[in-house]
Coordinates of C-alpha atoms (C1' of nucleotides) in Angstrom, one line a residue:
Chain A
M1 CA -21.3 4.7 -10.9
A2 CA -23.8 2.0 -11.8
D3 CA -21.9 1.7 -15.0
H4 CA -19.0 0.2 -13.0
K5 CA -21.0 -2.6 -11.5
S6 CA -19.4 -5.9 -12.1
C7 CA -19.6 -9.5 -11.1
D8 CA -18.2 -11.0 -8.0
R9 CA -16.1 -14.0 -7.7
R10 CA -15.8 -16.9 -5.3
A11 CA -12.7 -18.9 -4.3
K12 CA -12.4 -22.1 -2.4
S13 CA -9.9 -22.4 0.5
G14 CA -6.5 -22.8 -0.9
Q15 CA -7.4 -21.5 -4.3
D16 CA -5.5 -18.7 -6.0
L17 CA -7.4 -15.5 -6.8
F18 CA -4.4 -14.6 -9.0
S19 CA -0.8 -15.7 -9.2
A20 CA 2.5 -13.8 -9.4
G21 CA 3.6 -13.3 -12.9
E22 CA 0.2 -12.9 -14.5
P23 CA -1.3 -9.6 -15.3
C24 CA -4.3 -8.5 -13.3
D25 CA -6.9 -6.5 -15.0
A26 CA -9.2 -6.0 -12.0
I27 CA -9.1 -5.1 -8.4
F28 CA -10.9 -7.1 -5.8
N29 CA -12.7 -6.2 -2.7
L30 CA -12.7 -9.1 -0.2
V31 CA -16.2 -9.4 1.0
E32 CA -16.2 -12.6 2.9
G33 CA -13.5 -14.9 4.2
W34 CA -9.8 -14.7 4.6
A35 CA -7.0 -14.5 2.0
F36 CA -3.3 -13.8 2.0
H37 CA -0.7 -12.2 -0.3
Y38 CA 2.4 -14.3 -0.9
Q39 CA 5.5 -14.7 -3.0
L40 CA 7.4 -17.8 -3.9
L41 CA 11.1 -18.3 -4.6
A42 CA 12.3 -20.6 -7.4
D43 CA 12.9 -23.5 -5.0
G44 CA 9.5 -23.3 -3.4
R45 CA 10.2 -21.2 -0.3
R46 CA 7.1 -19.1 0.4
Q47 CA 6.7 -15.8 2.1
I48 CA 3.3 -14.7 3.2
L49 CA 3.2 -10.9 2.9
D50 CA -0.1 -10.0 4.5
F51 CA -3.3 -11.5 5.7
A52 CA -6.5 -9.9 4.2
L53 CA -9.7 -9.7 6.1
P54 CA -13.1 -8.6 4.8
G55 CA -12.8 -5.1 3.5
A56 CA -9.4 -5.4 2.0
V57 CA -8.7 -4.1 -1.5
L58 CA -6.6 -6.6 -3.4
G59 CA -4.8 -6.5 -6.8
F60 CA -4.1 -2.8 -7.3
D61 CA -0.5 -2.6 -8.3
G62 CA -0.4 0.9 -10.0
L63 CA 0.6 -0.4 -13.3
S64 CA -2.3 -1.7 -15.3
G65 CA -1.5 -4.6 -17.5
A66 CA 1.8 -5.3 -15.7
A67 CA 2.4 -8.7 -14.2
M68 CA 1.6 -9.0 -10.6
T69 CA 4.6 -9.4 -8.3
Y70 CA 2.7 -11.4 -5.8
G71 CA -0.2 -13.9 -5.7
V72 CA -3.3 -13.9 -3.6
Q73 CA -4.7 -17.1 -2.2
A74 CA -7.9 -17.7 -0.3
L75 CA -7.3 -19.0 3.2
T76 CA -11.0 -19.9 3.6
D77 CA -13.7 -20.1 1.1
A78 CA -14.0 -16.4 0.1
V79 CA -16.1 -14.0 -1.9
F80 CA -14.7 -11.1 -3.8
C81 CA -16.2 -8.1 -5.5
V82 CA -14.6 -7.4 -8.9
V83 CA -13.9 -4.0 -10.4
P84 CA -12.2 -3.9 -13.8
R85 CA -9.0 -2.0 -13.6
R86 CA -10.0 0.1 -16.6
A87 CA -13.1 1.4 -14.8
L88 CA -10.8 3.2 -12.3
G89 CA -9.7 6.0 -14.5
P90 CA -13.2 7.2 -15.5
L91 CA -14.4 6.5 -12.0
S92 CA -11.8 8.7 -10.4
R93 CA -12.4 11.4 -12.9
R94 CA -16.0 11.5 -12.0
H95 CA -15.4 11.1 -8.3
P96 CA -12.2 12.8 -7.4
G97 CA -12.1 11.4 -3.9
I98 CA -11.6 7.9 -5.0
G99 CA -8.0 8.2 -6.1
L100 CA -6.8 9.6 -2.8
H101 CA -9.0 7.1 -1.1
L102 CA -7.3 4.3 -2.8
A103 CA -3.9 5.9 -2.1
S104 CA -4.9 6.0 1.5
S105 CA -5.8 2.3 1.5
I106 CA -2.6 1.2 -0.2
A107 CA -0.6 3.4 2.2
R108 CA -2.0 1.4 5.0
D109 CA -1.0 -1.8 3.3
R110 CA 2.5 -0.4 2.9
D111 CA 2.6 0.6 6.5
A112 CA 1.6 -2.9 7.5
A113 CA 4.3 -4.3 5.3
F114 CA 6.8 -1.9 7.0
A115 CA 5.7 -3.2 10.4
R116 CA 6.1 -6.8 9.4
L117 CA 9.5 -5.9 7.8
T118 CA 10.7 -4.6 11.2
S119 CA 9.3 -7.6 13.0
I120 CA 11.0 -10.1 10.7
G121 CA 14.2 -8.2 10.3
R122 CA 14.9 -7.2 13.9
Q123 CA 12.8 -9.3 16.2
S124 CA 13.4 -12.8 17.7
A125 CA 11.3 -15.7 16.8
R126 CA 9.4 -15.4 20.0
E127 CA 8.7 -11.7 19.4
R128 CA 7.7 -12.3 15.8
V129 CA 5.2 -15.0 16.6
A130 CA 3.8 -12.9 19.4
H131 CA 3.6 -9.9 17.1
L132 CA 1.6 -11.8 14.5
M133 CA -0.7 -13.5 16.9
L134 CA -1.5 -10.1 18.5
E135 CA -2.0 -8.4 15.2
L136 CA -4.4 -11.1 13.9
F137 CA -6.2 -11.2 17.2
V138 CA -6.7 -7.5 17.3
R139 CA -7.8 -7.2 13.7
R140 CA -10.1 -10.1 13.9
R141 CA -11.7 -9.0 17.1
S142 CA -12.2 -5.5 15.9
Q143 CA -14.5 -6.9 13.3
W144 CA -16.8 -8.1 16.1
P145 CA -17.2 -5.0 18.2
G146 CA -18.9 -5.8 21.4
H147 CA -17.2 -9.1 21.8
R148 CA -14.6 -9.5 24.5
I149 CA -13.7 -13.1 23.8
E150 CA -10.1 -13.9 24.1
E151 CA -10.5 -17.1 22.2
M152 CA -11.1 -17.3 18.5
H153 CA -10.8 -19.3 15.4
L154 CA -8.0 -18.2 13.1
P155 CA -8.0 -20.1 9.8
L156 CA -4.2 -20.6 9.8
T157 CA -1.8 -23.5 10.3
Q158 CA 1.5 -23.2 12.1
E159 CA 3.0 -23.5 8.7
H160 CA 1.2 -20.3 7.6
I161 CA 2.5 -18.6 10.7
G162 CA 6.0 -19.7 9.8
D163 CA 5.7 -18.5 6.2
A164 CA 4.5 -15.1 7.5
T165 CA 7.2 -14.7 10.1
G166 CA 10.1 -16.0 8.2
L167 CA 10.4 -19.1 10.4
T168 CA 10.0 -22.8 9.8
G169 CA 6.7 -24.4 10.9
V170 CA 8.7 -26.6 13.3
H171 CA 10.2 -23.7 15.0
V172 CA 6.9 -21.9 15.2
N173 CA 5.6 -24.9 17.1
R174 CA 8.4 -24.7 19.6
V175 CA 7.9 -21.0 20.1
L176 CA 4.2 -21.5 20.6
A177 CA 5.0 -24.2 23.2
D178 CA 7.1 -21.7 25.0
L179 CA 4.4 -19.0 24.9
K180 CA 2.0 -21.5 26.3
K181 CA 4.3 -22.6 29.0
D182 CA 4.7 -18.9 30.0
G183 CA 0.9 -18.5 30.1
I184 CA 0.8 -16.0 27.3
L185 CA -1.2 -17.7 24.6
T186 CA -2.1 -21.0 23.0
F187 CA -2.5 -21.7 19.4
S188 CA -3.3 -25.1 18.0
Y189 CA -5.5 -26.5 15.2
R190 CA -6.6 -23.0 14.3
R191 CA -7.7 -22.1 17.7
L192 CA -6.1 -19.0 19.4
V193 CA -6.5 -18.3 23.1
I194 CA -5.0 -15.2 24.6
L195 CA -4.1 -16.0 28.2
D196 CA -2.3 -12.8 29.2
P197 CA -3.0 -9.8 26.8
D198 CA -0.7 -7.4 28.7
R199 CA 2.3 -9.7 28.5
L200 CA 1.6 -10.5 24.9
V201 CA 1.7 -6.8 24.0
D202 CA 4.9 -6.7 26.0
V203 CA 6.6 -9.6 24.3
A204 CA 5.5 -8.4 20.8
E205 CA 7.0 -5.0 21.5
A206 CA 3.9 -3.5 19.9
D207 CA 3.7 0.2 20.6
P208 CA 0.2 1.6 21.2
G209 CA 0.2 3.4 17.9
L210 CA 0.7 0.2 16.0
V211 CA -2.1 -1.6 17.8
Q212 CA -4.3 1.4 17.1
S213 CA -3.5 1.1 13.4
W214 CA -4.5 -2.6 13.4
I215 CA -7.8 -1.6 15.0
Q216 CA -8.4 1.2 12.6
Y217 CA -7.4 -1.0 9.7
G218 CA -10.8 -0.5 8.2
V219 CA -11.9 2.8 9.7
I220 CA -12.8 5.9 7.8
E221 CA -10.7 9.0 7.6
Q222 CA -12.7 12.0 7.0
E223 CA -11.1 15.1 5.7
P224 CA -13.1 18.0 7.1
G225 CA -15.3 19.3 4.3
A226 CA -13.9 17.0 1.8
E227 CA -14.6 13.5 0.6
T228 CA -14.7 10.4 2.7
L229 CA -11.8 8.1 2.7
N230 CA -12.1 4.6 4.0
R231 CA -10.5 1.3 3.4
G232 CA -13.1 -0.6 1.6
L233 CA -13.9 2.3 -0.7
A234 CA -17.3 3.6 0.2
S235 CA -20.2 1.9 -1.3
T236 CA -21.5 5.1 -2.8
G237 CA -20.7 8.2 -1.0
V238 CA -17.7 9.7 -2.6
D239 CA -18.8 13.1 -1.8
G240 CA -19.8 12.2 1.7
P241 CA -20.9 9.3 3.8
R242 CA -24.5 10.4 3.8
Q243 CA -25.2 8.7 0.6
A244 CA -23.9 5.5 1.9
Q245 CA -27.3 4.1 2.8
D246 CA -28.6 4.1 -0.7
G247 CA -27.6 0.6 -1.2
C248 CA -24.9 -1.0 -3.3
V249 CA -24.6 1.1 -6.4
A250 CA -20.9 0.6 -6.7
P251 CA -18.6 -2.4 -6.8
F252 CA -17.1 -1.6 -3.5
T253 CA -18.5 -2.4 -0.2
E254 CA -17.7 -0.6 3.0
V255 CA -17.5 -3.6 5.2
R256 CA -15.8 -2.6 8.4
R257 CA -17.1 0.8 9.0
G258 CA -17.6 1.3 12.7
A259 CA -15.1 -1.3 13.7
S260 CA -13.7 0.5 16.7
G261 CA -12.3 -2.4 18.7
A262 CA -10.3 -0.2 21.0
A263 CA -9.0 -1.8 24.2
H264 CA -12.3 -2.2 25.9
F265 CA -14.5 -2.0 22.9
G266 CA -16.4 1.1 23.6
R267 CA -19.0 2.2 21.2
S268 CA -18.1 1.9 17.6
Q269 CA -17.3 4.7 15.3
A270 CA -20.7 4.3 13.7
Q271 CA -22.4 4.7 17.0
R272 CA -20.3 7.8 17.8
S273 CA -20.8 9.5 14.5
A274 CA -24.0 10.5 12.9
H275 CA -23.2 8.4 9.8
P276 CA -24.8 5.1 9.3
V277 CA -22.9 1.8 8.8
V278 CA -23.0 0.9 5.2
R279 CA -23.0 -2.8 5.4
L280 CA -22.2 -5.4 7.9
A281 CA -19.0 -7.5 7.7
N282 CA -19.3 -11.0 6.4
Q283 CA -22.2 -10.2 4.2
R284 CA -22.2 -10.7 0.5
C285 CA -21.7 -7.8 -1.9
A286 CA -24.9 -7.4 -3.8
C287 CA -23.5 -5.8 -6.9
Chain B
M1 CA -2.1 24.6 -9.1
A2 CA 0.1 27.6 -8.4
D3 CA -1.8 27.9 -5.2
H4 CA -0.2 24.8 -3.9
K5 CA 3.4 26.0 -4.3
S6 CA 5.3 25.6 -1.2
C7 CA 8.8 25.9 0.2
D8 CA 11.4 23.3 0.0
R9 CA 13.5 21.9 2.7
R10 CA 17.1 20.8 3.1
A11 CA 18.5 18.1 5.4
K12 CA 22.1 17.3 6.3
S13 CA 23.4 13.8 6.1
G14 CA 22.1 11.8 9.1
Q15 CA 19.4 14.3 9.9
D16 CA 15.8 13.2 10.3
L17 CA 13.2 14.7 7.9
F18 CA 10.6 13.5 10.4
S19 CA 10.5 10.8 13.1
A20 CA 8.3 8.0 14.0
G21 CA 5.6 9.1 16.4
E22 CA 5.2 12.6 15.3
P23 CA 2.4 13.7 13.0
C24 CA 3.3 14.7 9.5
D25 CA 1.3 17.4 7.9
A26 CA 3.1 17.4 4.6
I27 CA 4.4 15.1 1.9
F28 CA 7.8 15.4 0.5
N29 CA 9.3 15.0 -2.9
L30 CA 12.9 14.0 -2.7
V31 CA 14.7 16.2 -5.2
E32 CA 18.3 15.6 -4.5
G33 CA 20.3 13.2 -2.4
W34 CA 19.4 9.9 -0.7
A35 CA 17.2 9.1 2.2
F36 CA 15.8 6.1 3.9
H37 CA 12.7 5.0 5.8
Y38 CA 13.3 3.3 9.2
Q39 CA 11.8 2.1 12.4
L40 CA 13.3 1.6 15.8
L41 CA 12.5 -0.9 18.5
A42 CA 12.6 0.1 22.1
D43 CA 16.1 -1.2 22.7
G44 CA 17.5 0.6 19.7
R45 CA 17.4 -2.1 17.1
R46 CA 16.9 -0.5 13.8
Q47 CA 15.2 -1.7 10.6
I48 CA 15.7 0.2 7.4
L49 CA 12.5 -0.2 5.4
D50 CA 13.4 1.4 2.1
F51 CA 16.0 3.6 0.4
A52 CA 14.7 6.7 -1.4
L53 CA 16.3 8.1 -4.4
P54 CA 15.5 11.4 -6.1
G55 CA 11.9 11.3 -7.3
A56 CA 10.5 9.5 -4.3
V57 CA 7.4 10.7 -2.6
L58 CA 7.8 10.5 1.2
G59 CA 5.5 11.1 4.1
F60 CA 2.1 10.1 2.7
D61 CA 0.5 7.8 5.2
G62 CA -3.2 8.1 4.3
L63 CA -4.3 9.4 7.6
S64 CA -3.7 13.1 7.8
G65 CA -2.8 14.2 11.3
A66 CA -2.0 10.7 12.5
A67 CA 1.4 9.9 14.0
M68 CA 3.9 8.5 11.5
T69 CA 4.8 4.9 12.0
Y70 CA 8.2 5.3 10.6
G71 CA 10.9 8.0 10.3
V72 CA 12.8 9.2 7.4
Q73 CA 16.5 10.1 7.6
A74 CA 18.8 11.8 5.0
L75 CA 21.6 9.5 3.9
T76 CA 23.4 12.3 2.2
D77 CA 22.7 16.0 2.3
A78 CA 19.3 16.2 0.6
V79 CA 16.7 18.6 -0.7
F80 CA 13.0 18.0 -0.5
C81 CA 10.0 19.7 -2.1
V82 CA 7.3 20.2 0.5
V83 CA 3.5 19.9 -0.2
P84 CA 1.1 20.6 2.7
R85 CA -1.0 17.6 3.3
R86 CA -4.1 19.7 3.3
A87 CA -3.4 20.8 -0.2
L88 CA -3.9 17.3 -1.5
G89 CA -7.7 17.2 -1.2
P90 CA -8.5 20.3 -3.2
L91 CA -5.6 19.5 -5.6
S92 CA -7.1 16.1 -6.4
R93 CA -10.5 17.5 -6.8
R94 CA -9.3 19.8 -9.4
H95 CA -7.0 17.3 -11.0
P96 CA -8.7 13.9 -10.8
G97 CA -5.6 12.1 -12.0
I98 CA -3.4 13.0 -9.1
G99 CA -5.1 10.7 -6.6
L100 CA -4.8 7.5 -8.7
H101 CA -1.3 8.8 -9.4
L102 CA -0.4 8.9 -5.8
A103 CA -2.0 5.5 -5.3
S104 CA 0.2 4.2 -8.0
S105 CA 3.3 5.6 -6.4
I106 CA 2.4 4.1 -3.1
A107 CA 1.5 0.8 -4.6
R108 CA 5.1 0.7 -6.0
D109 CA 6.5 1.4 -2.5
R110 CA 4.3 -1.4 -1.1
D111 CA 5.5 -3.8 -3.7
A112 CA 9.1 -2.9 -2.9
A113 CA 8.3 -3.6 0.7
F114 CA 6.8 -6.9 -0.3
A115 CA 10.0 -7.8 -2.2
R116 CA 12.1 -6.9 0.7
L117 CA 9.9 -8.9 3.0
T118 CA 10.4 -12.0 0.9
S119 CA 14.1 -11.4 0.8
I120 CA 14.5 -11.0 4.6
G121 CA 12.0 -13.6 5.5
R122 CA 13.1 -16.4 3.2
Q123 CA 16.5 -15.8 1.7
S124 CA 19.9 -16.5 3.2
A125 CA 22.3 -13.7 4.3
R126 CA 24.2 -14.1 1.0
E127 CA 21.1 -13.9 -1.1
R128 CA 19.8 -10.9 0.9
V129 CA 22.9 -8.9 0.5
A130 CA 23.2 -9.7 -3.1
H131 CA 19.6 -8.8 -3.6
L132 CA 20.0 -5.4 -2.0
M133 CA 23.2 -4.6 -3.8
L134 CA 21.6 -5.5 -7.1
E135 CA 18.6 -3.4 -6.4
L136 CA 20.5 -0.3 -5.4
F137 CA 22.8 -0.8 -8.3
V138 CA 20.0 -1.0 -10.8
R139 CA 18.0 1.8 -9.4
R140 CA 21.0 4.1 -9.1
R141 CA 22.2 3.3 -12.6
S142 CA 18.8 3.8 -14.2
Q143 CA 19.1 7.4 -13.1
W144 CA 22.1 7.9 -15.3
P145 CA 21.0 6.5 -18.6
G146 CA 23.8 6.1 -21.0
H147 CA 26.3 5.1 -18.4
R148 CA 27.5 1.6 -18.4
I149 CA 29.8 1.8 -15.4
E150 CA 29.7 -1.1 -13.1
E151 CA 31.3 0.8 -10.4
M152 CA 29.5 3.5 -8.4
H153 CA 29.3 5.4 -5.2
L154 CA 26.6 4.2 -2.8
P155 CA 26.3 6.4 0.3
L156 CA 25.8 3.5 2.7
T157 CA 27.9 1.8 5.4
Q158 CA 27.9 -1.9 5.9
E159 CA 25.9 -1.2 9.0
H160 CA 23.1 0.3 6.8
I161 CA 23.1 -2.8 4.7
G162 CA 22.8 -4.9 7.8
D163 CA 19.9 -2.8 9.1
A164 CA 18.2 -3.1 5.7
T165 CA 18.7 -6.8 5.4
G166 CA 18.0 -7.8 9.0
L167 CA 21.6 -8.8 9.6
T168 CA 24.4 -7.5 11.8
G169 CA 27.0 -5.3 10.3
V170 CA 29.7 -7.9 11.1
H171 CA 27.9 -10.6 9.3
V172 CA 27.3 -8.4 6.3
N173 CA 31.0 -7.9 6.2
R174 CA 31.7 -11.6 6.1
V175 CA 29.1 -12.1 3.3
L176 CA 30.6 -9.3 1.3
A177 CA 34.0 -10.9 1.7
D178 CA 32.6 -14.1 0.3
L179 CA 30.9 -12.4 -2.6
K180 CA 34.3 -10.7 -3.3
K181 CA 36.1 -14.0 -3.1
D182 CA 33.7 -15.5 -5.5
G183 CA 34.2 -12.7 -8.0
I184 CA 30.7 -11.3 -7.8
L185 CA 31.0 -7.9 -6.3
T186 CA 33.0 -5.6 -4.0
F187 CA 31.7 -3.1 -1.6
S188 CA 33.8 -1.2 0.9
Y189 CA 33.9 2.4 2.0
R190 CA 30.8 3.2 0.0
R191 CA 32.1 2.0 -3.2
L192 CA 30.3 -0.8 -5.1
V193 CA 31.8 -2.7 -8.0
I194 CA 29.8 -5.3 -9.8
L195 CA 32.2 -7.9 -11.0
D196 CA 29.8 -10.5 -12.5
P197 CA 26.3 -9.1 -13.1
D198 CA 24.9 -12.4 -14.3
R199 CA 26.0 -14.4 -11.3
L200 CA 24.8 -11.5 -9.1
V201 CA 21.3 -11.8 -10.5
D202 CA 21.6 -15.5 -10.0
V203 CA 22.6 -15.3 -6.4
A204 CA 20.0 -12.7 -5.6
E205 CA 17.2 -14.9 -7.1
A206 CA 15.9 -11.8 -8.7
D207 CA 13.4 -12.6 -11.4
P208 CA 13.4 -10.4 -14.5
G209 CA 10.1 -8.8 -13.6
L210 CA 11.5 -7.6 -10.3
V211 CA 14.6 -6.1 -11.9
Q212 CA 12.3 -4.4 -14.4
S213 CA 10.3 -2.9 -11.5
W214 CA 13.5 -1.4 -10.1
I215 CA 14.3 0.1 -13.4
Q216 CA 10.9 1.5 -13.8
Y217 CA 10.8 2.8 -10.3
G218 CA 10.4 6.3 -11.7
V219 CA 8.9 5.7 -15.0
I220 CA 5.6 6.9 -16.2
E221 CA 2.5 4.8 -16.7
Q222 CA 0.3 6.2 -19.4
E223 CA -3.2 5.0 -19.5
P224 CA -4.4 5.2 -23.1
G225 CA -6.5 8.3 -23.4
A226 CA -6.4 9.0 -19.7
E227 CA -4.2 10.9 -17.4
T228 CA -0.5 10.4 -17.0
L229 CA 0.7 8.5 -14.0
N230 CA 4.3 8.7 -12.9
R231 CA 6.2 8.3 -9.7
G232 CA 7.3 11.8 -9.1
L233 CA 3.8 13.2 -9.8
A234 CA 3.9 15.0 -13.0
S235 CA 4.9 18.6 -12.8
T236 CA 1.8 19.8 -14.5
G237 CA 0.3 17.5 -17.0
V238 CA -2.5 15.8 -15.3
D239 CA -4.4 15.4 -18.5
G240 CA -1.5 14.4 -20.6
P241 CA 2.2 14.8 -20.7
R242 CA 2.0 17.4 -23.4
Q243 CA 1.6 20.1 -20.8
A244 CA 4.7 19.0 -19.0
Q245 CA 6.9 21.6 -20.6
D246 CA 5.1 24.5 -19.1
G247 CA 7.6 24.6 -16.3
C248 CA 7.1 24.1 -12.6
V249 CA 3.6 25.2 -11.8
A250 CA 3.0 22.4 -9.2
P251 CA 4.7 21.5 -6.0
F252 CA 5.9 18.2 -7.5
T253 CA 8.8 17.7 -9.8
E254 CA 9.1 15.0 -12.3
V255 CA 12.7 14.1 -11.7
R256 CA 13.4 10.9 -13.3
R257 CA 11.2 11.0 -16.4
G258 CA 13.0 9.4 -19.2
A259 CA 15.0 7.1 -16.9
S260 CA 14.9 4.0 -19.0
G261 CA 17.9 2.2 -17.7
A262 CA 17.1 -1.1 -19.5
A263 CA 19.8 -3.6 -19.7
H264 CA 22.0 -1.8 -22.1
F265 CA 20.9 1.7 -21.5
G266 CA 19.8 2.7 -24.9
R267 CA 18.5 6.2 -25.4
S268 CA 16.4 7.4 -22.7
Q269 CA 12.6 7.6 -22.7
A270 CA 12.8 11.3 -23.2
Q271 CA 14.9 10.8 -26.3
R272 CA 12.6 8.2 -27.7
S273 CA 9.3 9.9 -27.0
A274 CA 8.2 13.2 -28.3
H275 CA 7.6 14.5 -24.8
P276 CA 10.3 16.6 -23.2
V277 CA 11.9 15.9 -19.9
V278 CA 10.5 18.2 -17.4
R279 CA 13.5 18.6 -15.2
L280 CA 16.8 16.9 -14.8
A281 CA 17.5 14.8 -11.8
N282 CA 19.7 16.2 -9.1
Q283 CA 18.5 19.6 -9.8
R284 CA 16.7 21.8 -7.3
C285 CA 13.0 22.1 -7.4
A286 CA 12.2 25.6 -8.3
C287 CA 8.8 25.9 -6.6
Chain C
dC1 C1' -14.1 -45.2 11.2
dG2 C1' -10.0 -44.4 8.1
dA3 C1' -7.1 -41.2 5.5
dA4 C1' -5.1 -37.0 5.3
dT5 C1' -3.5 -33.1 7.5
dT6 C1' -1.4 -30.9 11.2
dT7 C1' 1.1 -30.8 15.4
dT8 C1' 4.6 -32.3 18.5
dT9 C1' 9.1 -34.0 19.9
dG10 C1' 14.1 -35.2 19.5
dA11 C1' 18.9 -35.0 18.0
dA12 C1' 22.3 -33.2 14.9
dT13 C1' 23.6 -29.4 12.1
dA14 C1' 24.0 -25.0 10.0
dA15 C1' 23.5 -20.0 10.2
dC16 C1' 24.0 -16.0 12.3
dT17 C1' 25.3 -13.2 16.5
dT18 C1' 28.1 -11.4 20.0
dC19 C1' 32.1 -9.7 22.0
dA20 C1' 36.5 -8.1 21.4
dA21 C1' 40.4 -6.4 19.2
dC22 C1' 42.8 -4.5 15.5
dA23 C1' 43.4 -2.3 10.8
dA24 C1' 42.2 0.9 7.2
dA25 C1' 40.2 5.0 5.4
dC26 C1' 38.3 9.4 6.2
dG27 C1' 38.1 14.3 7.4
dT28 C1' 39.4 18.1 10.1
dG29 C1' 42.3 21.6 12.0
dG30 C1' 46.8 23.1 12.4
Chain D
dC1 C1' 50.2 18.7 3.6
dC2 C1' 50.4 16.1 7.7
dA3 C1' 49.0 14.5 12.3
dC4 C1' 45.4 13.1 14.9
dG5 C1' 40.9 11.5 16.2
dT6 C1' 36.8 9.3 14.5
dT7 C1' 34.4 6.4 11.7
dT8 C1' 34.2 2.3 9.2
dG9 C1' 35.7 -2.1 8.0
dT10 C1' 38.0 -6.7 9.0
dT11 C1' 39.0 -10.8 11.5
dG12 C1' 38.7 -14.6 15.2
dA13 C1' 36.6 -17.5 18.7
dA14 C1' 32.7 -18.7 21.3
dG15 C1' 27.8 -18.8 22.0
dT16 C1' 23.0 -18.6 20.6
dT17 C1' 19.3 -19.2 17.6
dA18 C1' 16.9 -21.4 14.3
dT19 C1' 17.0 -25.2 10.7
dT20 C1' 16.9 -29.9 9.1
dC21 C1' 15.6 -34.5 9.1
dA22 C1' 12.9 -37.9 10.9
dA23 C1' 9.3 -40.1 13.3
dA24 C1' 5.3 -40.3 16.2
dA25 C1' 1.0 -38.4 18.2
dA26 C1' -3.1 -35.7 17.8
dT27 C1' -6.8 -33.7 15.3
dT28 C1' -9.9 -33.0 11.6
dC29 C1' -12.7 -34.2 7.7
dG30 C1' -15.3 -37.0 4.7

DNA sequence: CGAATTTTTGAATAACTTCAACAAACGTGG
DNA sequence: CCACGTTTGTTGAAGTTATTCAAAAATTCG
């Protein structure tokens, strides 16, 4: 797999990793920072499709050489691990697990898109904003297991929230004002405070399974006796997580292994299982 | 691969293939009929996530044994090919192409979900309805290469259109009335007539790349010198399409191979290429 | 500190929903 | 083939939700 080593890439906040319409010959593993998928309409209207946290796989569209249908922009300064698209074929032939693995990762992205579709299509502005804030809160907090803080920095503006929920920034502001008045949450100048988690879950109409999926956004699936599947694509261990401690011999980094983040943040998956954590989040990929 | 043969399954119009919340231990290949993915909110609001035509792969969620986050319902009487989820691991180990293949298929689903997100989130009711009608028209017509008809049967009610576009059925009706008044299209009692394709594309704000992706929804990607990737998962030929004529020795059916469906519906891919069509659409899977 | 960005607020408007009633097409059994 | 019940579609009026435009206040960043 050492053959597939490749360079990494840095992007400044606000900079595009790639844009809609251009072909993308590589896939990227977000190692550090935040990014988002988006699409633009001809007149400039923007839809944010998904927020990506460290561990996300970006840029795989199934059709190599085809133009991307969406763009990816860095929300903060960010670091990506680059894998040439052409390397995937040989790679998956040598390591049969990687294909299913990737499929699994993309399926999770699709499910997230489905969830957002339902939110935007069928929920009120209040529900949508609550939904997104809850999702980002849970996903972000699950990266810092052990922390219980209900206050955190989210690198978004209210305009971003609007573009993600299908609302105008102005209306998002009014909705946030309401949520604050009701003692549910506050969000201003990139600072989110959850005042009443239970009522937030209630307003968001988030069922427990959905919240669980946010928590497990980066957690491994392990097929008994088969290869390891996880979101970030295991650093090494395609035939089992045991090899994962050998260091970075592949372009992918398992970043959020062990992110449990369940309601009360019990011990992480890594602590429960015998398998070691490959690499801490927010740490640069060494390949 | 003969080991992985499995039964097929039939569903009547309106019947659920599986529901949100229940685990799904198999993936399904839609062989005949229409279906759709959907989610329900607690109070009964419904969001239709995607319409599935023959060739679609349904039920793969990446996490075996986990509860599905969405349900799938048959829109017409339908026939599915069933592949136990457990068979995928061994299968992909023996045929390394199949994992990437599946990833590719799911990536296309995700991209479709992204497109719908942008439509629902940022387009007006008129644009959304035009968008969906155009998509379904193009996808359906590409299954019948050679046909130029601009009139077709779509097995949907206006209520379905509403649930897919995030509108009420009543409002969909008004929008359709407008589109008819403007000489763009007609849809009533499951009959769609495209009156002015160019203006429809215009109203839908569909860029050519997107339309192309609808057309190619079931078309093969062929990595030079590598394995074949296509939506339905190739019947046989994991190492190349040449094996595809051996008959149905796998649980998957390549249904829409050769569906070109480009603007003027020239000869199909199958006719152009030397590779035979594995199996006609709308024909039962023999496994 | 000063400039740029982001948030906040108000008033008027537009878009979509809701409720309710009626009409048209479908399909089923006699 | 027709009558009848059911589903689906169509229309109107009123109400709600979210947008637009515009301006001012707050915060951040260099």
